[in-house]
CSV table of C-alpha atoms in Angstrom, one decimal:
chain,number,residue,atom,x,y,z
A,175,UNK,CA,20.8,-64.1,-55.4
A,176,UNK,CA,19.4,-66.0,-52.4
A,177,UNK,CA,19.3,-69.2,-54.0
A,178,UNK,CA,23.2,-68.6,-54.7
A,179,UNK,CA,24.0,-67.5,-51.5
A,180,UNK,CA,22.4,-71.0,-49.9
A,181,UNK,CA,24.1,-73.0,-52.7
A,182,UNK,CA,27.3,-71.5,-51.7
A,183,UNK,CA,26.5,-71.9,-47.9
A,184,UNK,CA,25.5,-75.8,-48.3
A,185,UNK,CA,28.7,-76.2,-50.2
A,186,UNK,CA,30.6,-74.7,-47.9
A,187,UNK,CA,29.6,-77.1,-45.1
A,188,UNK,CA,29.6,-80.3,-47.3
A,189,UNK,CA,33.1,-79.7,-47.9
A,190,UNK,CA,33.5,-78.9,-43.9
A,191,UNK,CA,31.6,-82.0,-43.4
A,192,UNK,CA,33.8,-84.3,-45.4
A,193,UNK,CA,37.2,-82.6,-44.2
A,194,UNK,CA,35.6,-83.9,-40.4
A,195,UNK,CA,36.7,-87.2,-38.7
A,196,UNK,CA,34.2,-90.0,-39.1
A,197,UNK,CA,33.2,-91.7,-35.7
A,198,UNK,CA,35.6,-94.1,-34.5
A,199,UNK,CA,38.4,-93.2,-37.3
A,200,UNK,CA,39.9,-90.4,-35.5
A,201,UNK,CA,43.4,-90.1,-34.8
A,202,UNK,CA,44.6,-91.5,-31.4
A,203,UNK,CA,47.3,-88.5,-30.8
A,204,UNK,CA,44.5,-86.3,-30.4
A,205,UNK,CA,42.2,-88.1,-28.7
A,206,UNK,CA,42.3,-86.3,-24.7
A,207,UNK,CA,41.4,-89.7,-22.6
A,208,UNK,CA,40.8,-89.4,-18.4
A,209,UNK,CA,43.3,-91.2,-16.8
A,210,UNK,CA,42.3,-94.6,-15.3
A,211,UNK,CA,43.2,-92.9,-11.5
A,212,UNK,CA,41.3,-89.9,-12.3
A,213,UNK,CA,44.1,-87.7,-11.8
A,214,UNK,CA,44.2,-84.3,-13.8
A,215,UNK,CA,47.7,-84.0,-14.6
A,216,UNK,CA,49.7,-80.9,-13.8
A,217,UNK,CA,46.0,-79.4,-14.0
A,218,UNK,CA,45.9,-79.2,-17.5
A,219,UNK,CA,42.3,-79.4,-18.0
A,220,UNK,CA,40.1,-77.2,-17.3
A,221,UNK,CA,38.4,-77.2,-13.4
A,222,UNK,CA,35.6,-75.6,-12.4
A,223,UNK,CA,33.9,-75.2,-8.4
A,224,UNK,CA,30.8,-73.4,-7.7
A,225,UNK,CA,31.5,-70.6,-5.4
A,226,UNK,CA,28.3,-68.7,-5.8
A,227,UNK,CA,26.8,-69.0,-2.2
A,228,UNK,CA,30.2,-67.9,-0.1
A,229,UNK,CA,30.8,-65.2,-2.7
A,230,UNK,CA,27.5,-63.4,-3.2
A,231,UNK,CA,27.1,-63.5,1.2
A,232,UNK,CA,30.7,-61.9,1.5
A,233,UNK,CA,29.4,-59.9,-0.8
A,234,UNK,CA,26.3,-59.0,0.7
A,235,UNK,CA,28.2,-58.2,4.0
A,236,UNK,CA,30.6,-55.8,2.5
A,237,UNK,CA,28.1,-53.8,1.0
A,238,UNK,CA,26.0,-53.6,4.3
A,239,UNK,CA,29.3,-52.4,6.3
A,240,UNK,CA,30.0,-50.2,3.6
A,241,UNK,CA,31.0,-46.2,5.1
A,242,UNK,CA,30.4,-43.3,3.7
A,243,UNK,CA,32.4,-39.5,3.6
A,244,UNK,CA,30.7,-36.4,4.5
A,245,UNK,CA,28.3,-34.8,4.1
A,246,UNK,CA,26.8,-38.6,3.5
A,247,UNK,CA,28.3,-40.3,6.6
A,248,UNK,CA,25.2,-40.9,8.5
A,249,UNK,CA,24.3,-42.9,5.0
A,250,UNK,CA,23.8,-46.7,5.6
A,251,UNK,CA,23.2,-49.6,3.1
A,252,UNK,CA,19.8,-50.8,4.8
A,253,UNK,CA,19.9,-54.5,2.7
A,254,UNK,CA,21.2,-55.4,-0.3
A,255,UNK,CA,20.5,-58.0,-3.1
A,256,UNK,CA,22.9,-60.3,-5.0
A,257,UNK,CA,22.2,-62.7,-7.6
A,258,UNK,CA,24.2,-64.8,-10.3
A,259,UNK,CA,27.0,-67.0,-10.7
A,260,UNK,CA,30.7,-67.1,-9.7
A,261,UNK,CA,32.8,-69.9,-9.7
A,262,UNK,CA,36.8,-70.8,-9.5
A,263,UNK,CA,38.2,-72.5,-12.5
A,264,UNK,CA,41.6,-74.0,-12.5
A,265,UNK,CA,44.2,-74.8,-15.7
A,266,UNK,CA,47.5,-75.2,-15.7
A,267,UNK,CA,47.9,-74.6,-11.8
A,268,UNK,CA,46.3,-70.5,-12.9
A,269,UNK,CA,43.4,-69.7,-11.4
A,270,UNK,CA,40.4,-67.4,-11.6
A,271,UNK,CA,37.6,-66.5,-10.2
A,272,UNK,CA,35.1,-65.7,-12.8
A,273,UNK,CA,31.5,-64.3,-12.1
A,274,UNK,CA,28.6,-62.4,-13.0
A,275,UNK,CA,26.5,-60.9,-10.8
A,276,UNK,CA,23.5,-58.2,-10.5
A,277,UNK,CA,23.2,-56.1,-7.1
A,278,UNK,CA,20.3,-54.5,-5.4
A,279,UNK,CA,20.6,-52.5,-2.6
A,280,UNK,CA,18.5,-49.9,-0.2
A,281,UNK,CA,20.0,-47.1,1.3
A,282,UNK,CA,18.9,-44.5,3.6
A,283,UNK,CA,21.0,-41.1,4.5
A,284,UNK,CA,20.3,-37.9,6.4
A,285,UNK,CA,22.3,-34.9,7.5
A,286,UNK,CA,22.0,-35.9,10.9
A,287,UNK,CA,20.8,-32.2,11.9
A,288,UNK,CA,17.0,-33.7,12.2
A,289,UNK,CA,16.8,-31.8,8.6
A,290,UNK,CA,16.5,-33.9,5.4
A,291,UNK,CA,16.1,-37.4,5.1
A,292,UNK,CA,16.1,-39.1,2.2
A,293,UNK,CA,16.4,-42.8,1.2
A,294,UNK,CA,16.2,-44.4,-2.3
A,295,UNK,CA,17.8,-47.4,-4.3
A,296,UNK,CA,20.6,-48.5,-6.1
A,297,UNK,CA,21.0,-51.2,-8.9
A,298,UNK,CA,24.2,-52.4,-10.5
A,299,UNK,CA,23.0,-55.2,-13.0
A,300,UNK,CA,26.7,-56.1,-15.0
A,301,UNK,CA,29.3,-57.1,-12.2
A,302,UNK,CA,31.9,-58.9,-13.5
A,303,UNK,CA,35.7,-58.9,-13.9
A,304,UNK,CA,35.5,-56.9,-17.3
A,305,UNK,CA,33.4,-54.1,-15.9
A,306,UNK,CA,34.9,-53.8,-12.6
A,307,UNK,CA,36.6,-50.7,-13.0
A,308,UNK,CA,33.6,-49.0,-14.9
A,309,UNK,CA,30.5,-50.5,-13.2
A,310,UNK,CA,27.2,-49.3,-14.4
A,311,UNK,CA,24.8,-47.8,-11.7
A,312,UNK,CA,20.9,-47.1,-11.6
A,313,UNK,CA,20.3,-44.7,-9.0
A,314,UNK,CA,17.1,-44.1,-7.3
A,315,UNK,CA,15.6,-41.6,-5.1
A,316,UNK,CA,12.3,-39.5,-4.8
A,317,UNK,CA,14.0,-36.6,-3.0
A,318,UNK,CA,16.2,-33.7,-4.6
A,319,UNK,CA,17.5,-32.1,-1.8
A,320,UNK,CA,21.4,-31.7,-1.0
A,321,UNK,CA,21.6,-35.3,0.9
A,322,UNK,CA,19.9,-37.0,-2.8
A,323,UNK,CA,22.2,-34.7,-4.8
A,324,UNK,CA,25.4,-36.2,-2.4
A,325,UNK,CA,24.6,-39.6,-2.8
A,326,UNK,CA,24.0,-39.8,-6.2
A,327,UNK,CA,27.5,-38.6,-6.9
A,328,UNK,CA,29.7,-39.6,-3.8
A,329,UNK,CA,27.3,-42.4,-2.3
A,330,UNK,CA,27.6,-44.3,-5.7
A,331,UNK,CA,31.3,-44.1,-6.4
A,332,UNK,CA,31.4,-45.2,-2.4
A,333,UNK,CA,29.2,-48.3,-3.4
A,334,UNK,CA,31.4,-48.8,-7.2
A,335,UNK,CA,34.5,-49.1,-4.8
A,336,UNK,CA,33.2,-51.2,-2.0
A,337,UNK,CA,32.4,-54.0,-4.9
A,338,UNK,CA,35.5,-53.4,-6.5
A,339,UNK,CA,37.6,-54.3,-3.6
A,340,UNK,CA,35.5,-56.7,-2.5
A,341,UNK,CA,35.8,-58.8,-5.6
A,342,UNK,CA,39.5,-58.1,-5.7
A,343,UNK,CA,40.5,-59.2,-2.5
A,344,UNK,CA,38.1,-62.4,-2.9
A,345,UNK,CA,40.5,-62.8,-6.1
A,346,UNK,CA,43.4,-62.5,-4.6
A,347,UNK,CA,42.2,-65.0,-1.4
A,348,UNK,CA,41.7,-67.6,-3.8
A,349,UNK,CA,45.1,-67.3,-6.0
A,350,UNK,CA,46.5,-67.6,-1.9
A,351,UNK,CA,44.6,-71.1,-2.2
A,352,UNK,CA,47.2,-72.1,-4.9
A,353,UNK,CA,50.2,-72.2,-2.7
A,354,UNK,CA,48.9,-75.3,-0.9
A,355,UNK,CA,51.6,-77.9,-2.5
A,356,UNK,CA,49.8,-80.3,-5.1
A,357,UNK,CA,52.6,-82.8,-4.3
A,358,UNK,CA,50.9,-83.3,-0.6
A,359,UNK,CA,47.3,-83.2,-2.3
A,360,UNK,CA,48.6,-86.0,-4.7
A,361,UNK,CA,49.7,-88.0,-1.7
A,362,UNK,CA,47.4,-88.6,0.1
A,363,UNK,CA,44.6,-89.4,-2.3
A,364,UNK,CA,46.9,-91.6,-3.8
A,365,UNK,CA,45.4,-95.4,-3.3
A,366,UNK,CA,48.2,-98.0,-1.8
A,367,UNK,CA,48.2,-99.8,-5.1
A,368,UNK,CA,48.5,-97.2,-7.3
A,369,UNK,CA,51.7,-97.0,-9.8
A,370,UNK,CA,54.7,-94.4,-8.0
A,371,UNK,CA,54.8,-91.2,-10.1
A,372,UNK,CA,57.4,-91.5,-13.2
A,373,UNK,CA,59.3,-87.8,-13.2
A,374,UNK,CA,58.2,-86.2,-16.7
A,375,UNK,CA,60.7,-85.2,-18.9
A,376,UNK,CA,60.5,-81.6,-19.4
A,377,UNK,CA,60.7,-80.0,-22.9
A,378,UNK,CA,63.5,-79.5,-24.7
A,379,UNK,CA,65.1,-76.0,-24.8
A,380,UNK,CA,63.8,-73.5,-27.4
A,381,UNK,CA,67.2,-73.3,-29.8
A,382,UNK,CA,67.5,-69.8,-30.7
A,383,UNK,CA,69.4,-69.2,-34.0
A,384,UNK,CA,69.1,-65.8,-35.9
A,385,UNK,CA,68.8,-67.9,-39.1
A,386,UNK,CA,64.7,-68.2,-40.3
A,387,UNK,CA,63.0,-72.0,-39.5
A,388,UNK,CA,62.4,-72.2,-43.2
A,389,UNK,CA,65.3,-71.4,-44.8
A,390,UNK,CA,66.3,-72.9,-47.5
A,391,UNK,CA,69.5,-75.3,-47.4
A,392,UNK,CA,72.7,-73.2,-48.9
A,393,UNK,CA,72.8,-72.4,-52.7
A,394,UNK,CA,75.5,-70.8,-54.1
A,395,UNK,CA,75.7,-67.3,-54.1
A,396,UNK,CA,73.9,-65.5,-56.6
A,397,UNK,CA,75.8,-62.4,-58.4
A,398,UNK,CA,76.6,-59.1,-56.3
A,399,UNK,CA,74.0,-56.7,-56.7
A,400,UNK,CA,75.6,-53.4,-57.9
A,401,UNK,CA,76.9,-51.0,-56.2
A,402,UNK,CA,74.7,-48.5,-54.4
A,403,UNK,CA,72.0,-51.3,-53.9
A,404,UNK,CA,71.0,-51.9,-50.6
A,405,UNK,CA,68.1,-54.3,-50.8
A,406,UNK,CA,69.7,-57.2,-49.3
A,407,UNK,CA,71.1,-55.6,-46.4
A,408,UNK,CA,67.7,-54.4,-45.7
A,409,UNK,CA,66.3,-58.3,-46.1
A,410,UNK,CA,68.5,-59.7,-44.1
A,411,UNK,CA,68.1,-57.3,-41.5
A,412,UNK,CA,64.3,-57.8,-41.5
A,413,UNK,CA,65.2,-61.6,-41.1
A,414,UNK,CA,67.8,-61.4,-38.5
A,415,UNK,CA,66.7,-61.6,-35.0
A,416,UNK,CA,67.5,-58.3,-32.7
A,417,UNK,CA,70.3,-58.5,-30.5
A,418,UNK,CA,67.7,-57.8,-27.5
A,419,UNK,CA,65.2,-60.5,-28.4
A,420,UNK,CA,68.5,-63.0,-28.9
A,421,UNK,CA,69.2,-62.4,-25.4
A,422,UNK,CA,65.6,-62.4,-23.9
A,423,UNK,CA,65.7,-65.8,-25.5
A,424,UNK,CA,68.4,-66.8,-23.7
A,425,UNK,CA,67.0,-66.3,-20.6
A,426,UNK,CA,64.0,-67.7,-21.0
A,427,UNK,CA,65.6,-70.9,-22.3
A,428,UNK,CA,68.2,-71.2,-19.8
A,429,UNK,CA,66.6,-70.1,-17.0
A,430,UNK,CA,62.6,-69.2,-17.4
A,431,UNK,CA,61.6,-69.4,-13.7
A,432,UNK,CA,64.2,-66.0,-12.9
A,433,UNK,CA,62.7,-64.5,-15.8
A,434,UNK,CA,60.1,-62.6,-14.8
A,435,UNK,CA,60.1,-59.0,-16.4
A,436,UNK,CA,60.8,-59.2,-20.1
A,437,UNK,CA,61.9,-55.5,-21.6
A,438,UNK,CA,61.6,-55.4,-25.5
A,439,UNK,CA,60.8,-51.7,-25.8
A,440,UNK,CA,61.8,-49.7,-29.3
A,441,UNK,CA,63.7,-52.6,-30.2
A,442,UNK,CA,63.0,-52.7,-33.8
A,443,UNK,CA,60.6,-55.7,-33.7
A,444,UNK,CA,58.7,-57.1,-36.4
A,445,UNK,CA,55.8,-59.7,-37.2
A,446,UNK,CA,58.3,-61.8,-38.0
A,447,UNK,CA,60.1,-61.8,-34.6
A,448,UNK,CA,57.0,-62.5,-32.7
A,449,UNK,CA,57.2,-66.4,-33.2
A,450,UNK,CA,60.5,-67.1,-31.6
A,451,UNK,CA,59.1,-65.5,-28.4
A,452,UNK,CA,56.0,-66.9,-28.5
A,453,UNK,CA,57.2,-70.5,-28.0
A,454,UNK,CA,59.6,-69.2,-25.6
A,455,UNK,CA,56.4,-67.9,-23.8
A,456,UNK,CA,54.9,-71.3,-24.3
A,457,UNK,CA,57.7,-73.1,-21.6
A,458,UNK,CA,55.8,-74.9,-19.4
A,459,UNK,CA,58.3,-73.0,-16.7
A,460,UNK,CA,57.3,-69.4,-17.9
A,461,UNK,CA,57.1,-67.0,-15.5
A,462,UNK,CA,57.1,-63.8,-16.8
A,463,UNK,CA,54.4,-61.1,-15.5
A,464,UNK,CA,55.7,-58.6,-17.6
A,465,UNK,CA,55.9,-57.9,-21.1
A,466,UNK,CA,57.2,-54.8,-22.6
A,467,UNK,CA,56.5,-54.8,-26.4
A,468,UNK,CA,56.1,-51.2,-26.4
A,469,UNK,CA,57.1,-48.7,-29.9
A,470,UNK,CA,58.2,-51.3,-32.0
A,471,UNK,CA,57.1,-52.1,-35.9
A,472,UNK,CA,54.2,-54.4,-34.6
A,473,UNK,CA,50.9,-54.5,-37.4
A,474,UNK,CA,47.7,-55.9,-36.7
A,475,UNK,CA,48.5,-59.1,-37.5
A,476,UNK,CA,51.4,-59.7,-35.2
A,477,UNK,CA,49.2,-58.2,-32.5
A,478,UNK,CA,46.7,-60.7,-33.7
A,479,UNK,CA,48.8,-63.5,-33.7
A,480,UNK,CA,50.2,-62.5,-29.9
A,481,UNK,CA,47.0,-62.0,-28.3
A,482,UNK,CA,45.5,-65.5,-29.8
A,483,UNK,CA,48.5,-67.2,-28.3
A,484,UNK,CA,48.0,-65.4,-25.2
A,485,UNK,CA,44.2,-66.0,-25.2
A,486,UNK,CA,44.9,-69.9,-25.6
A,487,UNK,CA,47.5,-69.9,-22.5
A,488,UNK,CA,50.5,-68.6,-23.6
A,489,UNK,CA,52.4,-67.1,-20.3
A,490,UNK,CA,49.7,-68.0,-18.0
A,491,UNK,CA,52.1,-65.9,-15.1
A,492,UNK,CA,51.7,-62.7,-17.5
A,493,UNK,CA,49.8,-60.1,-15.4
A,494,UNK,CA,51.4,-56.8,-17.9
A,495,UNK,CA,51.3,-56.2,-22.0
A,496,UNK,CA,52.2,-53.4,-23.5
A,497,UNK,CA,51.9,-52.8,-26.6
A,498,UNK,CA,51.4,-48.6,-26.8
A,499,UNK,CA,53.7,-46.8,-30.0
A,500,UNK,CA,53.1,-49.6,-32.4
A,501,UNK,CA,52.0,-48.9,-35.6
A,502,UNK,CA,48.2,-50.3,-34.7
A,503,UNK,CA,44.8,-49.3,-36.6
A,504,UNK,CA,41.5,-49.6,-33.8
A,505,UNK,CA,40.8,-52.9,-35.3
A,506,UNK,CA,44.4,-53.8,-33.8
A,507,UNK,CA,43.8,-51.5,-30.7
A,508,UNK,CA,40.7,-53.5,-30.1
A,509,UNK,CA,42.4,-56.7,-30.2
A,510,UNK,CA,44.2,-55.8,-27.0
A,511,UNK,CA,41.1,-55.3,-25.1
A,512,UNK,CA,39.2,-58.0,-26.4
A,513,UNK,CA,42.2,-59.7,-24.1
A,514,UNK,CA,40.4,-59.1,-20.8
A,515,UNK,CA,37.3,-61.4,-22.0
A,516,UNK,CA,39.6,-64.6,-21.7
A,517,UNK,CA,42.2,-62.8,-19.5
A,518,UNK,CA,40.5,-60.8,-17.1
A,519,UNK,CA,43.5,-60.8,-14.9
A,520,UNK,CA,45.9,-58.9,-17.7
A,521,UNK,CA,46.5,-55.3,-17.9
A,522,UNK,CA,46.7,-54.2,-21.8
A,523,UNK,CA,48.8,-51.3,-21.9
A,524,UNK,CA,48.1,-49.8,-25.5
A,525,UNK,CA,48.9,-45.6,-24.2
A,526,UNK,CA,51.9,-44.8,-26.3
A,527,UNK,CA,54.2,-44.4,-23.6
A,528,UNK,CA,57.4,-45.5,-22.5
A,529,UNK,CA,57.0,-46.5,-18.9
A,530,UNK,CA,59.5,-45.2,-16.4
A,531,UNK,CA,61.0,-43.2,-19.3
A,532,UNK,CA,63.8,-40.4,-18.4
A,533,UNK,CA,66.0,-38.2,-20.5
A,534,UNK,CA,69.2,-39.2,-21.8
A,535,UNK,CA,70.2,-36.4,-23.9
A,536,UNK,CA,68.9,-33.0,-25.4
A,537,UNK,CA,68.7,-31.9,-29.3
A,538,UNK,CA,70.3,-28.8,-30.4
A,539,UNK,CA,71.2,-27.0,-33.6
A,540,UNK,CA,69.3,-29.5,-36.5
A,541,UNK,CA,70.6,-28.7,-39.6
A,542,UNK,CA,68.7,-28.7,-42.7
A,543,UNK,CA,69.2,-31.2,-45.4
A,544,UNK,CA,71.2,-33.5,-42.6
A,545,UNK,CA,70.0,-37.1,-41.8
A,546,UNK,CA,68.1,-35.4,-38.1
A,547,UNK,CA,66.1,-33.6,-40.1
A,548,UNK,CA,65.1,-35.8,-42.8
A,549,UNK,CA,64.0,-38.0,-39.7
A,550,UNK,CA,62.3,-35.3,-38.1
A,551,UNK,CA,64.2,-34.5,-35.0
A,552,UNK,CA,63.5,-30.9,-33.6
A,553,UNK,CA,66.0,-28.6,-31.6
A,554,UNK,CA,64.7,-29.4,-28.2
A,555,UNK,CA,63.2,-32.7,-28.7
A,556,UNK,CA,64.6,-34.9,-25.4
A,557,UNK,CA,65.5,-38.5,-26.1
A,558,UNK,CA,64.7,-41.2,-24.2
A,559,UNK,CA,65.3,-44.1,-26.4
A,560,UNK,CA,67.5,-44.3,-28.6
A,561,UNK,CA,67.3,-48.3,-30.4
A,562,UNK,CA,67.1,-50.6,-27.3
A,563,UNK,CA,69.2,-48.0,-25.3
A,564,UNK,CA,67.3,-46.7,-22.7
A,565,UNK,CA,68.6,-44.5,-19.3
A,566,UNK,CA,69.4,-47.1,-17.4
A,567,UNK,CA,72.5,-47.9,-19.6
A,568,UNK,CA,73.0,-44.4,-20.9
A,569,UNK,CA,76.8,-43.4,-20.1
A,570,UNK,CA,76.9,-40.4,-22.4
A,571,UNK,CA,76.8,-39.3,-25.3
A,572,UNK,CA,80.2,-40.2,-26.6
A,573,UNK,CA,79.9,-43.7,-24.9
A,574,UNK,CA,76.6,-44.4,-25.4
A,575,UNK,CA,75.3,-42.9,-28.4
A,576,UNK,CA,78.0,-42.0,-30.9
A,577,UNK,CA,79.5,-46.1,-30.8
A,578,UNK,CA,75.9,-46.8,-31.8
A,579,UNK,CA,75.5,-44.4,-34.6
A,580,UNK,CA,79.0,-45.4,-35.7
A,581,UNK,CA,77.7,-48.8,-36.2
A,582,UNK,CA,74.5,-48.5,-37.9
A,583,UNK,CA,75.8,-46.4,-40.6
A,584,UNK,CA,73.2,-46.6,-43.3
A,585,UNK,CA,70.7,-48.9,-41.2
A,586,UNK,CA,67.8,-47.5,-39.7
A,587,UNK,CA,67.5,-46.8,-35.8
A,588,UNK,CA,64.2,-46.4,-34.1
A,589,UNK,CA,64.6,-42.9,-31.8
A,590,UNK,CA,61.5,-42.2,-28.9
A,591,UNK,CA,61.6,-38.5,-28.3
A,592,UNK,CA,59.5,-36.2,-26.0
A,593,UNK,CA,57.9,-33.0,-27.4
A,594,UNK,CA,56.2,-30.2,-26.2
A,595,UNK,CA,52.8,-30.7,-28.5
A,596,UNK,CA,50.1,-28.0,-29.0
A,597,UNK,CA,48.4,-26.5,-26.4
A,598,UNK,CA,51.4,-27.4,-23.7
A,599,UNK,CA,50.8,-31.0,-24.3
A,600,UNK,CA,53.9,-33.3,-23.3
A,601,UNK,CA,53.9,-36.2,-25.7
A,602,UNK,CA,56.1,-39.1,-26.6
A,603,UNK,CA,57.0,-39.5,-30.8
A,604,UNK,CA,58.5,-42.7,-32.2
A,605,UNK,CA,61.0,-41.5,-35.1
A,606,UNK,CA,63.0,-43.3,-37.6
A,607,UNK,CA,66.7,-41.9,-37.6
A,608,UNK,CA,69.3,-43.1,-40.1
A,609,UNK,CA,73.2,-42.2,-40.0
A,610,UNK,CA,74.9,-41.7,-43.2
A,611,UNK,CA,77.0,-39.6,-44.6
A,612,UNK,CA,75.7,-35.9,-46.4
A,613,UNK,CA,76.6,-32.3,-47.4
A,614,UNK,CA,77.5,-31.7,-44.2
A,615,UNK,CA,79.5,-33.0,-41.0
A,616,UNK,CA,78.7,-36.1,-39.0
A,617,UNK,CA,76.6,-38.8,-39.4
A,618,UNK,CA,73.4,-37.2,-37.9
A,619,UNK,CA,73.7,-33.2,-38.4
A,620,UNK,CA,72.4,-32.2,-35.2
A,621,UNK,CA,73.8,-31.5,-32.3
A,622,UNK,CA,73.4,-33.9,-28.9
A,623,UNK,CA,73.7,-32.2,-25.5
């Protein structure tokens, strides 16, 4: 079996090998080649600046003026320790400061009563922009008294948020860097000879079309399917682009520097829909900070395909995902926080919630055997997103919701509820709700109030 297994490995990397550009044969398109003046374009390679003196001092200086609550107020960081790397890296005009550091420090605290005195250790050996909001701590002290017993628990979370807003404000100080204009840099290390900059053309438009890429050229159409048989409504609808994501599109195409919130919550997305948005997200004017991707039909692998894209500097502006009510195993949930490695300025939002959520309308009477029922809508149940339609362009009942129910007659429409779950828990449900005609009256057979 081992023999088999290394026969199968050495095969596998002969036919890698041979699949491999020879030296001096490659393909000049993809050949990256400095520029003759040295200049890094638009800053789209990667730039990197040892800032690991200035940053472990500040450092160093915060933690010594670092105050502490009662009864610990007399406590004082007597010197502290701080050693690693951190360095600014540029791409694409986004910057981050990336580091990894381990802190020492001594502390000594009394209750200023001439009572106990006490004075121990701390070590924090994993500081870095993936464990800044859960920092590890070693704490050390010989004493057990009531001052040792107050540092432990308040003197360390004092010392977790010093660092924490330490780093973060040195983070933020150097994004301020990047307002300095690049044109004026460009200037004057320009050489009198050198070549005036040619404008760049910038690239095309994404056309949006709710007809697939790969579609096949017209055919004649096939014979009617019989009556009663709704499979190619329900293909075609899994093809067509949403009405939301048409017009999110828009924007981004026409104007992607004023786009800088992008709202696609519970609007019936699908793997399938992620690739139009993703090269709208690829624009080299993209500006969007916020993404809202939140109870749609998302699987792993549109989850996987987003967060590679978005790993490899897709929406470098994007500061907020969410991707909470999808339909997501923990391999998928995991792929969301594997984000922060590459991303460490990105908030995942994977809690099933709707953010800013309010109340449109109330169920009553469900009937049994109607449509509301079948889908699983309770008397009380309050909704708070019904399709795209969310409370900031609720009207009513009768405007709103009935026009939409009317027009989705025997297509699904994705319906975010709030419930009161066991034990008094408030909690959001994502439910599939589909108007059609049965025993009874109305499309639904439940009362909206």
């Amino acid at each position: 079996a081992a023999a088999r297994s290394r026969a199968t490995c050495l095969q596998q990397a002969t036919f890698a090998y041979d699949g491999m550009a020879k030296l001096g044969e490659g393909d000049q398109r993809w050949i990256v080649k400095e520029r003759e003046d040295g200049r890094n374009c638009n800053n789209w390679h990667w730039t990197s600046k040892d800032v690991s003196k200035n940053t472990k001092e500040e450092l160093i200086r915060c933690l010594e003026a670092c105050t502490f609550e009662p009864p610990i107020a007399l406590a004082r960081v007597k010197s502290a320790e701080v050693t690693g790397e951190a360095s600014i890296n540029n791409r694409k005009g986004k910057i981050f400061l990336i580091y990894d550091l381990e802190v020492k420090l001594k502390w000594e605290a009394s209750d200023g009563e001439g009572g106990e005195a006490c004075k121990g250790s701390m070590k924090l050996p994993d500081v870095s922009a993936t464990m800044l909001d859960d920092l590890d701590c070693e704490f050390t002290c010989k004493s057990s008294g009531g001052v040792a017993t107050a540092m432990r628990k308040q003197g360390v979370a004092a010392v977790r948020r010093c660092i924490e807003e330490a780093m973060l404000r040195m983070q933020e100080e150097v994004r301020a860097e990047k307002a300095r204009p690049e044109a004026e840099a460009v200037a004057e290390t320009r050489p009198p000879n050198a070549t005036p900059a040619v404008a760049v053309p910038l690239p095309k438009p994404i056309a949006v079309s709710t007809v697939p890429a790969k579609q096949p050229p017209p055919q004649p159409k096939p014979a009617e399917p019989a009556a009663g048989s709704d499979s190619g409504e329900e293909e075609e609808g899994e093809d067509k682009l949403p009405p939301a994501l048409e017009a999110a599109l828009r924007g981004l195409r026409q104007e992607p520097e004023a786009q800088r919130e992008v709202c696609l919550a519970n609007c019936s997305l699908r793997d399938s829909h992620l690739e139009p948005l993703i090269q709208a997200l690829h624009h080299s004017r993209c500006a969007v900070e916020t993404l809202d991707l939140a109870f749609n039909r998302l699987s792993d692998a549109g989850v996987h395909v987003l967060c590679r894209a978005v790993a490899s500097g897709c929406a470098m502006e994007l500061s907020s995902l969410r991707l909470g009510g999808n339909k997501l195993s923990p391999a998928g949930l995991a792929l969301g926080q594997s984000l922060k490695q590459s991303r460490p300025d990105l908030l995942v939002d994977l809690k099933p919630q709707l953010k800013d959520a309010r109340s449109m309308c109330t169920v009553g009477n469900v009937y049994p055997g109607s449509p509301a029922a079948t889908a699983g809508l309770r008397t009380g149940d309050s909704i708070i997103a019904f399709g795209p339609l969310l409370h900031a362009g609720f009207r009513g009942v009768s405007e709103s919701i009935v026009p939409a129910v009317k027009a989705s007659v025997g297509r699904p429409i994705d319906v975010v509820v709030v419930r009161m779950g066991e034990g008094a828990q408030v909690q959001q449900l994502a439910l599939t709700l589909t108007p059609q005609t049965w025993s009874g009256g109305g499309l639904l057979g439940c009362i909206l109030k």
